[in-house]
């Protein structure tokens, strides 16, 4: 097996954090009832109810694509549509899963310079067509933190949810990096979700430090009706559920989820600060969560790759660096030094 030096191409390059791993080991003793009837799954769901300070319905699925697609399918009929930003993961990276699992609910894509939806754009899209020939807008999905490394403020969320209420739209949050948003805003999970009008949250465990697993959290329990059947039909009901749920117990019980997100966010700030004075290096977006997007020339991108760094440029051409729970400060600093050196070499 070959291990590569730590990279910041994706927060998914990281391994499993100690808290999640220890909880899996603890869950791995003796027998337990299957399909979620075990005490770990109960404890994880109760942990979320405590964390969110409300009696929410909680489901555990394998990945974010399934979480988003099934949650949106629960909000819509096949003749409905879902408003999202053009850079939304549901649109760009889920291979049509939201449309597939909803039996055809159309995604209505809103252009967005910074990856965020605005109340005006949502209202305009919701009003654009109201005739019988066009799928009826029924839901809005926003990503918190966004694919572009931005975070919606509480005021922005409130404004979006006001439009949704006004237009009869349900509000879904893709929270693959929800923990990073909580850390960034220093707001409680409740404030960022149901108190701001979010109906359903997909809370990402994988990018937060788990091996696998996302939690689908319904704040309006009525929308969760038959969701267990939906998960099962989609191949998302784990028979040995305790291994999907126990890591959440480990993440939630001592606040590891937030500690790891704070660390990842701090590493993003550290990189951004370290290259701030390098001429020819520009931030494509303000650093608000655990990602840094740098506009670099093609030769600099090539030189960085030649020095062994992995990164993607699929979002608007900027080099994306994502930090996870295990980001090593020395590697962050080494990346900053290499960026500086590559720019200097080519000057
Ligand atoms: C990573 C990610 C997901 C989940 O993707 P999977 O690969 O299906 O687990 C969902 N939304 C966003 C914004 C992501 O970055």
Tab-separated table of C-alpha atoms and ligand atoms in Angstrom:
chain	number	residue	atom	x	y	z
A	1	UNK	CA	0.000	0.000	0.000
A	2	UNK	CA	1.356	3.407	-0.849
A	3	UNK	CA	0.579	6.330	1.344
A	4	UNK	CA	0.953	9.786	-0.154
A	5	UNK	CA	2.232	12.835	1.734
A	6	UNK	CA	-0.628	14.907	3.113
A	7	UNK	CA	-2.545	16.719	0.372
A	8	UNK	CA	-5.240	19.357	0.370
A	9	UNK	CA	-6.955	18.450	-2.890
A	10	UNK	CA	-10.057	17.374	-1.016
A	11	UNK	CA	-11.221	17.104	2.556
A	12	UNK	CA	-11.993	13.504	1.594
A	13	UNK	CA	-8.303	12.634	1.355
A	14	UNK	CA	-8.083	12.540	5.160
A	15	UNK	CA	-8.507	9.385	7.184
A	16	UNK	CA	-10.864	8.694	10.071
A	17	UNK	CA	-10.559	10.924	13.122
A	18	UNK	CA	-9.754	9.262	16.462
A	19	UNK	CA	-13.152	9.991	18.023
A	20	UNK	CA	-15.091	8.334	15.193
A	21	UNK	CA	-12.671	5.434	15.063
A	22	UNK	CA	-12.799	4.827	18.820
A	23	UNK	CA	-16.589	4.793	18.746
A	24	UNK	CA	-16.554	2.208	15.954
A	25	UNK	CA	-14.221	0.056	18.030
A	26	UNK	CA	-16.500	0.446	21.054
A	27	UNK	CA	-19.480	-0.573	18.919
A	28	UNK	CA	-17.607	-3.635	17.749
A	29	UNK	CA	-18.262	-5.814	20.777
A	30	UNK	CA	-20.794	-8.596	20.878
A	31	UNK	CA	-24.018	-8.645	18.950
A	32	UNK	CA	-26.542	-5.892	18.350
A	33	UNK	CA	-29.916	-5.795	16.613
A	34	UNK	CA	-29.685	-5.083	12.862
A	35	UNK	CA	-31.129	-2.360	10.598
A	36	UNK	CA	-30.939	0.448	13.139
A	37	UNK	CA	-32.747	-1.162	16.048
A	38	UNK	CA	-29.539	-1.035	18.114
A	39	UNK	CA	-28.634	1.233	21.009
A	40	UNK	CA	-25.858	3.062	19.110
A	41	UNK	CA	-28.315	4.245	16.497
A	42	UNK	CA	-30.708	5.366	19.209
A	43	UNK	CA	-27.878	7.178	20.994
A	44	UNK	CA	-26.723	8.917	17.812
A	45	UNK	CA	-30.246	10.097	16.959
A	46	UNK	CA	-30.708	11.332	20.537
A	47	UNK	CA	-27.339	13.068	20.285
A	48	UNK	CA	-28.595	15.018	17.280
A	49	UNK	CA	-31.812	15.923	19.107
A	50	UNK	CA	-29.730	17.342	21.952
A	51	UNK	CA	-27.345	19.115	19.588
A	52	UNK	CA	-30.188	20.715	17.616
A	53	UNK	CA	-32.283	21.358	20.741
A	54	UNK	CA	-35.385	19.938	19.090
A	55	UNK	CA	-37.253	16.699	18.541
A	56	UNK	CA	-36.044	16.104	14.966
A	57	UNK	CA	-36.238	12.885	12.929
A	58	UNK	CA	-32.817	11.473	12.089
A	59	UNK	CA	-31.724	8.947	9.430
A	60	UNK	CA	-28.270	7.631	8.626
A	61	UNK	CA	-27.177	7.002	5.039
A	62	UNK	CA	-23.889	6.121	3.381
A	63	UNK	CA	-23.014	9.262	1.469
A	64	UNK	CA	-23.927	12.807	0.599
A	65	UNK	CA	-25.351	12.134	-2.819
A	66	UNK	CA	-27.871	9.711	-1.335
A	67	UNK	CA	-28.657	12.059	1.544
A	68	UNK	CA	-29.349	15.010	-0.751
A	69	UNK	CA	-31.208	13.062	-3.406
A	70	UNK	CA	-33.458	11.220	-0.972
A	71	UNK	CA	-34.131	14.314	1.130
A	72	UNK	CA	-35.141	16.303	-1.948
A	73	UNK	CA	-37.258	13.394	-3.177
A	74	UNK	CA	-39.087	13.490	0.159
A	75	UNK	CA	-39.942	17.159	-0.396
A	76	UNK	CA	-41.189	16.843	-3.967
A	77	UNK	CA	-43.503	14.983	-6.281
A	78	UNK	CA	-42.168	14.049	-9.720
A	79	UNK	CA	-43.878	17.069	-11.297
A	80	UNK	CA	-42.202	19.502	-8.889
A	81	UNK	CA	-38.912	21.366	-9.281
A	82	UNK	CA	-36.042	22.326	-6.988
A	83	UNK	CA	-34.236	25.656	-7.134
A	84	UNK	CA	-30.457	25.502	-6.648
A	85	UNK	CA	-27.314	27.479	-7.456
A	86	UNK	CA	-25.485	26.497	-10.635
A	87	UNK	CA	-22.439	25.392	-8.636
A	88	UNK	CA	-24.514	23.249	-6.256
A	89	UNK	CA	-23.234	19.725	-5.715
A	90	UNK	CA	-26.733	18.395	-6.480
A	91	UNK	CA	-26.426	19.910	-9.946
A	92	UNK	CA	-22.750	19.409	-10.740
A	93	UNK	CA	-21.631	16.282	-8.891
A	94	UNK	CA	-24.474	13.873	-8.241
A	95	UNK	CA	-24.943	12.327	-11.669
A	96	UNK	CA	-28.636	13.206	-11.757
A	97	UNK	CA	-29.381	11.397	-8.483
A	98	UNK	CA	-31.830	14.067	-7.232
A	99	UNK	CA	-33.828	13.815	-10.459
A	100	UNK	CA	-33.573	10.014	-10.463
A	101	UNK	CA	-34.688	9.422	-6.871
A	102	UNK	CA	-37.501	11.959	-7.149
A	103	UNK	CA	-38.705	10.311	-10.366
A	104	UNK	CA	-37.995	13.431	-12.343
A	105	UNK	CA	-38.253	16.560	-10.194
A	106	UNK	CA	-36.320	19.076	-12.250
A	107	UNK	CA	-33.460	21.118	-10.845
A	108	UNK	CA	-33.891	24.803	-11.706
A	109	UNK	CA	-30.404	26.223	-11.834
A	110	UNK	CA	-29.789	29.822	-10.794
A	111	UNK	CA	-26.592	31.545	-11.984
A	112	UNK	CA	-24.533	32.674	-9.022
A	113	UNK	CA	-21.199	34.450	-8.993
A	114	UNK	CA	-20.212	33.342	-5.489
A	115	UNK	CA	-22.053	30.028	-5.195
A	116	UNK	CA	-24.786	31.466	-3.008
A	117	UNK	CA	-28.474	31.807	-3.735
A	118	UNK	CA	-30.042	35.196	-3.138
A	119	UNK	CA	-33.654	35.828	-2.107
A	120	UNK	CA	-34.173	37.859	-5.294
A	121	UNK	CA	-32.936	35.068	-7.543
A	122	UNK	CA	-35.051	32.471	-5.741
A	123	UNK	CA	-38.140	34.663	-5.996
A	124	UNK	CA	-37.539	35.358	-9.675
A	125	UNK	CA	-37.070	31.664	-10.453
A	126	UNK	CA	-40.137	30.705	-8.427
A	127	UNK	CA	-42.258	33.229	-10.325
A	128	UNK	CA	-40.786	32.697	-13.771
A	129	UNK	CA	-43.276	30.059	-14.827
A	130	UNK	CA	-46.506	29.257	-13.067
A	131	UNK	CA	-48.315	27.526	-15.899
A	132	UNK	CA	-49.235	23.851	-16.089
A	133	UNK	CA	-46.570	23.132	-18.702
A	134	UNK	CA	-43.632	23.692	-16.381
A	135	UNK	CA	-42.694	21.682	-13.258
A	136	UNK	CA	-43.923	23.537	-10.202
A	137	UNK	CA	-41.210	24.923	-7.879
A	138	UNK	CA	-41.569	23.140	-4.561
A	139	UNK	CA	-38.178	23.261	-2.854
A	140	UNK	CA	-34.971	25.232	-2.590
A	141	UNK	CA	-31.641	23.642	-1.795
A	142	UNK	CA	-28.697	25.642	-0.538
A	143	UNK	CA	-25.232	24.459	0.431
A	144	UNK	CA	-23.756	25.509	3.768
A	145	UNK	CA	-20.777	26.031	3.570
A	146	UNK	CA	-20.930	26.439	-0.216
A	147	UNK	CA	-18.921	24.538	-2.812
A	148	UNK	CA	-17.055	27.801	-3.306
A	149	UNK	CA	-15.956	28.104	0.307
A	150	UNK	CA	-18.505	30.708	1.329
A	151	UNK	CA	-20.871	30.730	4.292
A	152	UNK	CA	-24.442	32.040	4.411
A	153	UNK	CA	-24.899	34.402	7.355
A	154	UNK	CA	-27.880	34.036	9.671
A	155	UNK	CA	-29.409	37.105	8.061
A	156	UNK	CA	-28.973	35.632	4.573
A	157	UNK	CA	-30.608	32.397	5.686
A	158	UNK	CA	-33.501	34.287	7.243
A	159	UNK	CA	-34.058	36.274	4.057
A	160	UNK	CA	-34.014	33.135	1.910
A	161	UNK	CA	-36.389	31.276	4.168
A	162	UNK	CA	-38.779	34.234	4.172
A	163	UNK	CA	-39.029	33.983	0.383
A	164	UNK	CA	-39.514	30.229	0.661
A	165	UNK	CA	-42.366	30.629	3.147
A	166	UNK	CA	-43.945	33.283	0.973
A	167	UNK	CA	-43.748	31.099	-2.135
A	168	UNK	CA	-44.651	27.792	-0.497
A	169	UNK	CA	-41.169	26.349	-1.042
A	170	UNK	CA	-39.551	23.857	1.292
A	171	UNK	CA	-35.976	24.546	2.273
A	172	UNK	CA	-33.220	21.935	2.169
A	173	UNK	CA	-29.637	22.455	3.312
A	174	UNK	CA	-26.766	20.436	1.866
A	175	UNK	CA	-24.527	20.424	4.916
A	176	UNK	CA	-21.637	18.315	3.653
A	177	UNK	CA	-19.583	21.007	5.430
A	178	UNK	CA	-22.204	22.099	7.947
A	179	UNK	CA	-19.728	21.782	10.817
A	180	UNK	CA	-17.388	24.244	9.081
A	181	UNK	CA	-20.238	26.721	8.747
A	182	UNK	CA	-21.123	26.416	12.444
A	183	UNK	CA	-17.476	26.959	13.346
A	184	UNK	CA	-17.156	29.885	10.966
A	185	UNK	CA	-20.210	31.731	12.247
A	186	UNK	CA	-19.847	30.643	15.851
A	187	UNK	CA	-23.568	29.938	15.708
A	188	UNK	CA	-25.439	26.975	17.153
A	189	UNK	CA	-26.684	24.170	14.907
A	190	UNK	CA	-30.237	25.177	15.844
A	191	UNK	CA	-29.680	28.796	14.845
A	192	UNK	CA	-28.283	27.735	11.487
A	193	UNK	CA	-31.129	25.366	10.682
A	194	UNK	CA	-34.677	25.157	12.025
A	195	UNK	CA	-34.518	28.525	13.763
A	196	UNK	CA	-33.612	29.963	10.330
A	197	UNK	CA	-36.394	28.076	8.562
A	198	UNK	CA	-34.507	25.025	7.255
A	199	UNK	CA	-36.839	22.032	6.901
A	200	UNK	CA	-34.264	19.320	6.198
A	201	UNK	CA	-30.510	19.193	6.717
A	202	UNK	CA	-28.032	16.708	5.297
A	203	UNK	CA	-25.268	16.807	7.916
A	204	UNK	CA	-21.973	15.609	6.495
A	205	UNK	CA	-19.978	13.164	8.563
A	206	UNK	CA	-17.441	12.076	5.974
A	207	UNK	CA	-15.741	15.419	5.386
A	208	UNK	CA	-15.949	16.086	9.115
A	209	UNK	CA	-13.760	13.072	9.901
A	210	UNK	CA	-15.821	9.902	9.669
A	211	UNK	CA	-15.093	6.966	7.347
A	212	UNK	CA	-18.531	7.151	5.812
A	213	UNK	CA	-21.927	8.469	6.657
A	214	UNK	CA	-24.242	11.436	6.536
A	215	UNK	CA	-27.241	12.183	8.724
A	216	UNK	CA	-30.515	13.334	7.198
A	217	UNK	CA	-32.283	15.482	9.769
A	218	UNK	CA	-35.920	16.485	9.376
A	219	UNK	CA	-37.009	19.400	11.544
A	220	UNK	CA	-40.565	19.086	10.290
A	221	UNK	CA	-41.339	15.480	11.134
A	222	UNK	CA	-44.237	15.328	8.679
A	223	UNK	CA	-41.771	15.541	5.791
A	224	UNK	CA	-40.027	12.421	7.108
A	225	UNK	CA	-43.056	10.219	6.522
A	226	UNK	CA	-41.984	6.897	4.991
A	227	UNK	CA	-38.405	8.156	4.653
A	228	UNK	CA	-37.208	4.845	6.097
A	229	UNK	CA	-38.806	3.045	3.151
A	230	UNK	CA	-37.204	5.509	0.738
A	231	UNK	CA	-33.775	4.762	2.225
A	232	UNK	CA	-34.308	1.029	2.076
A	233	UNK	CA	-35.502	1.094	-1.536
A	234	UNK	CA	-32.495	3.188	-2.531
A	235	UNK	CA	-30.058	0.726	-0.996
A	236	UNK	CA	-29.270	3.125	1.843
A	237	UNK	CA	-30.422	1.082	4.839
A	238	UNK	CA	-27.326	-0.376	6.485
A	239	UNK	CA	-27.981	-3.787	7.976
A	240	UNK	CA	-25.125	-3.347	10.462
A	241	UNK	CA	-26.332	0.186	11.111
A	242	UNK	CA	-24.340	0.570	14.309
A	243	UNK	CA	-21.178	1.115	12.241
A	244	UNK	CA	-22.788	4.088	10.512
A	245	UNK	CA	-24.293	5.513	13.686
A	246	UNK	CA	-21.671	4.824	16.376
A	247	UNK	CA	-19.103	7.201	14.832
A	248	UNK	CA	-21.642	9.987	15.200
A	249	UNK	CA	-21.841	9.250	18.922
A	250	UNK	CA	-18.085	9.702	19.057
A	251	UNK	CA	-18.239	12.914	17.021
A	252	UNK	CA	-21.039	14.458	19.055
A	253	UNK	CA	-20.321	13.393	22.622
A	254	UNK	CA	-17.296	15.597	23.228
A	255	UNK	CA	-17.750	18.174	20.482
A	256	UNK	CA	-15.183	16.606	18.140
A	257	UNK	CA	-17.332	17.599	15.151
A	258	UNK	CA	-16.891	21.292	15.976
A	259	UNK	CA	-13.277	21.062	17.124
A	260	UNK	CA	-12.250	19.406	13.856
A	261	UNK	CA	-14.152	21.953	11.786
A	262	UNK	CA	-12.510	24.822	13.689
A	263	UNK	CA	-9.101	23.335	13.030
A	264	UNK	CA	-9.838	22.884	9.316
A	265	UNK	CA	-11.119	26.455	9.039
A	266	UNK	CA	-8.072	27.781	10.879
A	267	UNK	CA	-5.785	25.980	8.414
A	268	UNK	CA	-7.573	27.664	5.520
A	269	UNK	CA	-7.032	31.038	7.188
A	270	UNK	CA	-3.396	30.157	7.788
A	271	UNK	CA	-2.742	29.397	4.125
A	272	UNK	CA	-4.621	32.479	2.928
A	273	UNK	CA	-2.691	34.691	5.324
A	274	UNK	CA	0.645	33.123	4.405
A	275	UNK	CA	0.248	33.885	0.688
A	276	UNK	CA	-1.633	37.172	1.034
A	277	UNK	CA	1.415	39.281	0.154
A	278	UNK	CA	2.567	37.188	-2.830
A	279	UNK	CA	2.175	39.251	-5.990
A	280	UNK	CA	0.313	37.303	-8.648
A	281	UNK	CA	-1.657	35.244	-6.137
A	282	UNK	CA	-5.281	36.277	-5.723
A	283	UNK	CA	-8.046	34.819	-3.611
A	284	UNK	CA	-10.960	33.856	-5.858
A	285	UNK	CA	-13.273	34.182	-2.870
A	286	UNK	CA	-13.050	35.292	0.752
A	287	UNK	CA	-11.999	32.437	3.032
A	288	UNK	CA	-14.963	31.682	5.267
A	289	UNK	CA	-14.778	27.932	5.851
A	290	UNK	CA	-12.177	25.201	5.245
A	291	UNK	CA	-11.337	25.944	1.626
A	292	UNK	CA	-8.987	28.361	-0.106
A	293	UNK	CA	-9.457	29.148	-3.791
A	294	UNK	CA	-6.419	30.746	-5.391
A	295	UNK	CA	-6.211	32.305	-8.822
A	296	UNK	CA	-2.781	31.332	-10.143
A	297	UNK	CA	-1.262	31.451	-13.611
A	298	UNK	CA	-1.055	28.238	-15.646
A	299	UNK	CA	2.745	28.027	-15.250
A	300	UNK	CA	2.422	28.379	-11.472
A	301	UNK	CA	-0.252	25.673	-11.388
A	302	UNK	CA	2.051	23.389	-13.384
A	303	UNK	CA	5.042	24.174	-11.167
A	304	UNK	CA	3.042	23.395	-8.035
A	305	UNK	CA	1.966	20.086	-9.517
A	306	UNK	CA	5.577	19.361	-10.416
A	307	UNK	CA	6.438	19.888	-6.740
A	308	UNK	CA	3.994	17.123	-5.928
A	309	UNK	CA	0.906	19.029	-4.862
A	310	UNK	CA	-2.515	17.674	-5.771
A	311	UNK	CA	-5.390	20.079	-6.280
A	312	UNK	CA	-8.429	20.651	-8.443
A	313	UNK	CA	-9.347	23.631	-10.579
A	314	UNK	CA	-12.881	22.566	-11.497
A	315	UNK	CA	-14.576	25.475	-9.760
A	316	UNK	CA	-14.028	28.521	-11.949
A	317	UNK	CA	-10.406	27.644	-12.715
A	318	UNK	CA	-9.068	28.570	-9.273
A	319	UNK	CA	-6.800	26.122	-7.455
A	320	UNK	CA	-8.807	24.671	-4.588
A	321	UNK	CA	-7.189	23.674	-1.315
A	322	UNK	CA	-9.410	21.989	1.256
A	323	UNK	CA	-8.439	21.301	4.851
A	324	UNK	CA	-9.678	18.491	7.034
A	325	UNK	CA	-9.542	17.544	10.717
A	326	UNK	CA	-6.002	16.219	10.377
A	327	UNK	CA	-4.429	19.073	8.418
A	328	UNK	CA	-0.820	19.333	9.509
A	329	UNK	CA	0.308	22.912	10.089
A	330	UNK	CA	3.759	22.091	8.738
A	331	UNK	CA	2.237	20.851	5.489
A	332	UNK	CA	0.080	23.969	5.268
A	333	UNK	CA	3.193	26.079	5.698
A	334	UNK	CA	5.098	23.957	3.179
A	335	UNK	CA	2.346	24.548	0.636
A	336	UNK	CA	2.493	28.284	1.286
A	337	UNK	CA	6.288	28.256	0.829
A	338	UNK	CA	5.973	26.311	-2.414
A	339	UNK	CA	3.365	28.710	-3.780
A	340	UNK	CA	5.690	31.596	-2.983
A	341	UNK	CA	8.662	29.817	-4.521
A	342	UNK	CA	6.830	28.849	-7.709
A	343	UNK	CA	5.657	32.409	-8.221
A	344	UNK	CA	9.210	33.742	-7.610
A	345	UNK	CA	10.807	31.166	-9.963
A	346	UNK	CA	8.525	32.209	-12.771
A	347	UNK	CA	8.779	35.945	-12.226
B	1	LIG	C1	-18.734	16.102	-0.719
B	1	LIG	C2	-20.045	16.778	-0.908
B	1	LIG	C3	-21.240	16.051	-0.873
B	1	LIG	C4	-21.282	14.551	-0.683
B	1	LIG	O1	-20.755	13.845	-1.730
B	1	LIG	P1	-20.634	12.254	-1.740
B	1	LIG	O2	-19.434	11.999	-2.540
B	1	LIG	O3	-21.876	11.747	-2.381
B	1	LIG	O4	-20.541	11.794	-0.330
B	1	LIG	C5	-22.428	16.739	-0.974
B	1	LIG	N1	-22.454	18.081	-1.120
B	1	LIG	C6	-21.330	18.810	-1.152
B	1	LIG	C7	-21.418	20.284	-1.272
B	1	LIG	C8	-20.086	18.188	-1.069
B	1	LIG	O5	-18.972	18.922	-1.118
